[in-house]
Short mmCIF file of C-alpha atoms and ligand atoms in Angstrom, two decimals:
data_model
loop_
_atom_site.label_atom_id
_atom_site.label_comp_id
_atom_site.label_asym_id
_atom_site.label_seq_id
_atom_site.Cartn_x
_atom_site.Cartn_y
_atom_site.Cartn_z
CA UNK A 28 198.30 70.00 100.33
CA UNK A 29 199.64 73.32 98.84
CA UNK A 30 196.97 75.90 98.06
CA UNK A 31 198.02 76.29 94.43
CA UNK A 32 196.89 72.82 93.43
CA UNK A 33 194.14 72.42 95.98
CA UNK A 34 191.56 71.72 93.29
CA UNK A 35 194.01 71.02 90.50
CA UNK A 36 193.49 67.94 88.41
CA UNK A 37 190.76 66.63 90.68
CA UNK A 38 187.74 65.25 88.88
CA UNK A 39 184.47 66.23 90.53
CA UNK A 40 183.54 62.59 90.99
CA UNK A 41 186.77 61.89 92.81
CA UNK A 42 186.38 64.80 95.22
CA UNK A 43 182.72 64.00 95.65
CA UNK A 44 183.68 60.50 96.76
CA UNK A 45 186.63 61.67 98.86
CA UNK A 46 184.51 63.83 101.16
CA UNK A 47 182.66 60.69 102.22
CA UNK A 48 185.86 58.98 103.26
CA UNK A 49 186.22 55.50 104.68
CA UNK A 50 182.51 54.79 104.96
CA UNK A 51 181.94 54.80 101.19
CA UNK A 52 182.20 51.01 100.77
CA UNK A 53 179.71 50.33 103.56
CA UNK A 54 177.34 52.99 102.21
CA UNK A 55 177.51 51.50 98.70
CA UNK A 56 176.60 48.07 100.12
CA UNK A 57 173.64 49.54 102.02
CA UNK A 58 172.47 51.41 98.93
CA UNK A 59 172.71 48.27 96.81
CA UNK A 60 170.59 46.33 99.30
CA UNK A 61 168.03 49.14 99.16
CA UNK A 62 168.24 49.10 95.35
CA UNK A 63 167.36 45.38 95.37
CA UNK A 64 164.42 46.09 97.70
CA UNK A 65 163.15 48.88 95.48
CA UNK A 66 163.18 46.73 92.33
CA UNK A 67 161.28 43.96 94.10
CA UNK A 68 158.83 46.51 95.53
CA UNK A 69 158.40 47.97 92.06
CA UNK A 70 157.51 44.59 90.56
CA UNK A 71 155.29 43.59 93.48
CA UNK A 72 153.23 46.77 92.99
CA UNK A 73 153.31 46.57 89.20
CA UNK A 74 152.08 42.97 89.02
CA UNK A 75 149.71 43.53 91.97
CA UNK A 76 147.96 46.31 90.05
CA UNK A 77 147.35 43.89 87.17
CA UNK A 78 146.05 40.88 89.09
CA UNK A 79 144.14 42.50 91.97
CA UNK A 80 140.40 41.76 92.25
CA UNK A 81 137.60 42.91 94.53
CA UNK A 82 135.92 46.01 95.99
CA UNK A 83 137.26 49.41 94.87
CA UNK A 84 139.47 47.71 92.33
CA UNK A 85 140.13 50.84 90.19
CA UNK A 86 141.16 52.88 93.24
CA UNK A 87 143.47 50.13 94.45
CA UNK A 88 144.96 49.73 90.97
CA UNK A 89 145.65 53.47 90.72
CA UNK A 90 147.37 53.54 94.09
CA UNK A 91 149.45 50.43 93.37
CA UNK A 92 150.52 51.79 89.96
CA UNK A 93 151.45 55.13 91.47
CA UNK A 94 153.55 53.43 94.12
CA UNK A 95 155.19 51.20 91.52
CA UNK A 96 156.40 54.31 89.67
CA UNK A 97 157.63 55.90 92.89
CA UNK A 98 159.61 52.77 93.85
CA UNK A 99 161.21 52.83 90.41
CA UNK A 100 162.11 56.47 91.07
CA UNK A 101 163.74 55.41 94.35
CA UNK A 102 165.74 52.75 92.49
CA UNK A 103 167.03 55.43 90.13
CA UNK A 104 168.01 57.77 92.98
CA UNK A 105 169.88 54.95 94.75
CA UNK A 106 171.68 53.79 91.60
CA UNK A 107 172.74 57.37 90.79
CA UNK A 108 174.18 57.80 94.28
CA UNK A 109 175.99 54.44 94.13
CA UNK A 110 177.68 55.57 90.91
CA UNK A 111 178.56 58.96 92.41
CA UNK A 112 180.28 57.14 95.26
CA UNK A 113 182.33 55.11 92.80
CA UNK A 114 180.35 51.90 93.23
CA UNK A 115 178.51 49.63 90.81
CA UNK A 116 174.74 49.28 91.12
CA UNK A 117 173.50 45.67 91.02
CA UNK A 118 173.83 44.57 87.40
CA UNK A 119 172.06 41.22 87.52
CA UNK A 120 168.36 40.78 88.46
CA UNK A 121 169.28 37.42 90.05
CA UNK A 122 170.91 39.50 92.80
CA UNK A 123 167.69 41.34 93.65
CA UNK A 124 166.31 38.50 95.74
CA UNK A 125 169.76 37.50 97.05
CA UNK A 126 170.67 40.96 98.33
CA UNK A 127 167.21 42.18 99.31
CA UNK A 128 166.48 42.91 102.95
CA UNK A 129 162.67 43.00 102.69
CA UNK A 130 162.22 40.25 100.11
CA UNK A 131 159.26 39.69 97.82
CA UNK A 132 155.66 38.67 98.50
CA UNK A 133 154.02 36.90 95.58
CA UNK A 134 150.39 38.10 95.22
CA UNK A 135 149.00 34.55 94.82
CA UNK A 136 145.65 35.58 96.30
CA UNK A 137 144.38 38.53 94.19
CA UNK A 138 141.84 39.77 96.77
CA UNK A 139 142.30 43.52 97.35
CA UNK A 140 142.72 43.07 101.10
CA UNK A 141 145.35 40.35 100.67
CA UNK A 142 147.34 42.38 98.15
CA UNK A 143 147.09 45.52 100.31
CA UNK A 144 148.22 43.60 103.40
CA UNK A 145 151.28 42.28 101.55
CA UNK A 146 152.24 45.74 100.36
CA UNK A 147 151.65 47.31 103.79
CA UNK A 148 154.01 44.70 105.23
CA UNK A 149 156.55 45.63 102.55
CA UNK A 150 156.27 49.34 103.34
CA UNK A 151 156.70 48.68 107.05
CA UNK A 152 159.85 46.72 106.31
CA UNK A 153 161.10 49.57 104.10
CA UNK A 154 160.38 52.14 106.82
CA UNK A 155 162.40 50.08 109.33
CA UNK A 156 165.25 49.50 106.86
CA UNK A 157 165.57 53.17 105.86
CA UNK A 158 165.32 54.34 109.48
CA UNK A 159 168.17 52.01 110.45
CA UNK A 160 170.14 53.17 107.45
CA UNK A 161 169.74 56.81 108.52
CA UNK A 162 171.09 55.98 111.97
CA UNK A 163 174.07 54.22 110.43
CA UNK A 164 174.82 56.96 107.89
CA UNK A 165 174.77 59.61 110.63
CA UNK A 166 178.03 58.14 111.91
CA UNK A 167 179.57 57.76 108.46
CA UNK A 168 179.45 61.46 107.55
CA UNK A 169 177.73 61.41 104.18
CA UNK A 170 175.17 64.27 104.23
CA UNK A 171 174.10 63.72 100.61
CA UNK A 172 173.19 60.07 101.12
CA UNK A 173 171.57 61.01 104.44
CA UNK A 174 169.37 63.53 102.65
CA UNK A 175 168.50 61.03 99.90
CA UNK A 176 167.56 58.25 102.32
CA UNK A 177 165.53 60.69 104.40
CA UNK A 178 163.56 61.70 101.29
CA UNK A 179 162.89 58.06 100.38
CA UNK A 180 161.84 57.30 103.97
CA UNK A 181 159.33 60.13 103.78
CA UNK A 182 157.82 58.56 100.63
CA UNK A 183 157.60 55.11 102.26
CA UNK A 184 155.77 56.58 105.24
CA UNK A 185 153.27 58.14 102.83
CA UNK A 186 152.92 54.83 100.97
CA UNK A 187 152.04 52.97 104.16
CA UNK A 188 149.48 55.63 105.05
CA UNK A 189 147.86 55.56 101.58
CA UNK A 190 147.52 51.76 101.63
CA UNK A 191 146.14 51.70 105.17
CA UNK A 192 143.58 54.37 104.24
CA UNK A 193 142.40 52.23 101.32
CA UNK A 194 142.30 49.14 103.50
CA UNK A 195 140.16 50.96 106.06
CA UNK A 196 137.73 52.24 103.40
CA UNK A 197 137.31 48.78 101.88
CA UNK A 198 136.62 47.30 105.30
CA UNK A 199 133.83 49.88 105.81
CA UNK A 200 131.90 48.62 102.75
FE1 FE B 308 160.68 52.85 97.80
FE1 FE B 309 157.10 52.38 99.12
MG1 MG B 310 150.23 57.00 97.14
#
């Protein structure tokens, strides 16, 4: 490529995608699966905060609501990155369950310990999924997605810790 038109006529989005190279399609698929997981996690926390019953209910509700908002934030970060890479974020909610890796646990039993256990299981699945994704992305040379997934992983680790702390406190009552 001659120097004179090295950056000529190139839209930022195009160059931004080009530096990722051949792995872009695979990365977009991984990010969409994570996006599905985040939406399901968001709803599981959101509805859990409304139906939960038992000891320390207000504390549990606050933590679940806080996590719901953070999962929604993750969904936004993932969707933004999918678009940057030239992909299309999942457009139909019917695909959330279909494409999800961690699935959805219906909080049929509203007891605080049951709801917490379900969400801890969800966080542990998310931690595994994002760790595996990091390993995969390492080989695909996309430092921006790597950084993003690493940040989300850090949040999921904190989520697990927060829920387990609550669980422990409730069991001490
Ligand atoms: Fe999340
Ligand atoms: Fe989480
Ligand atoms: Mg928290």
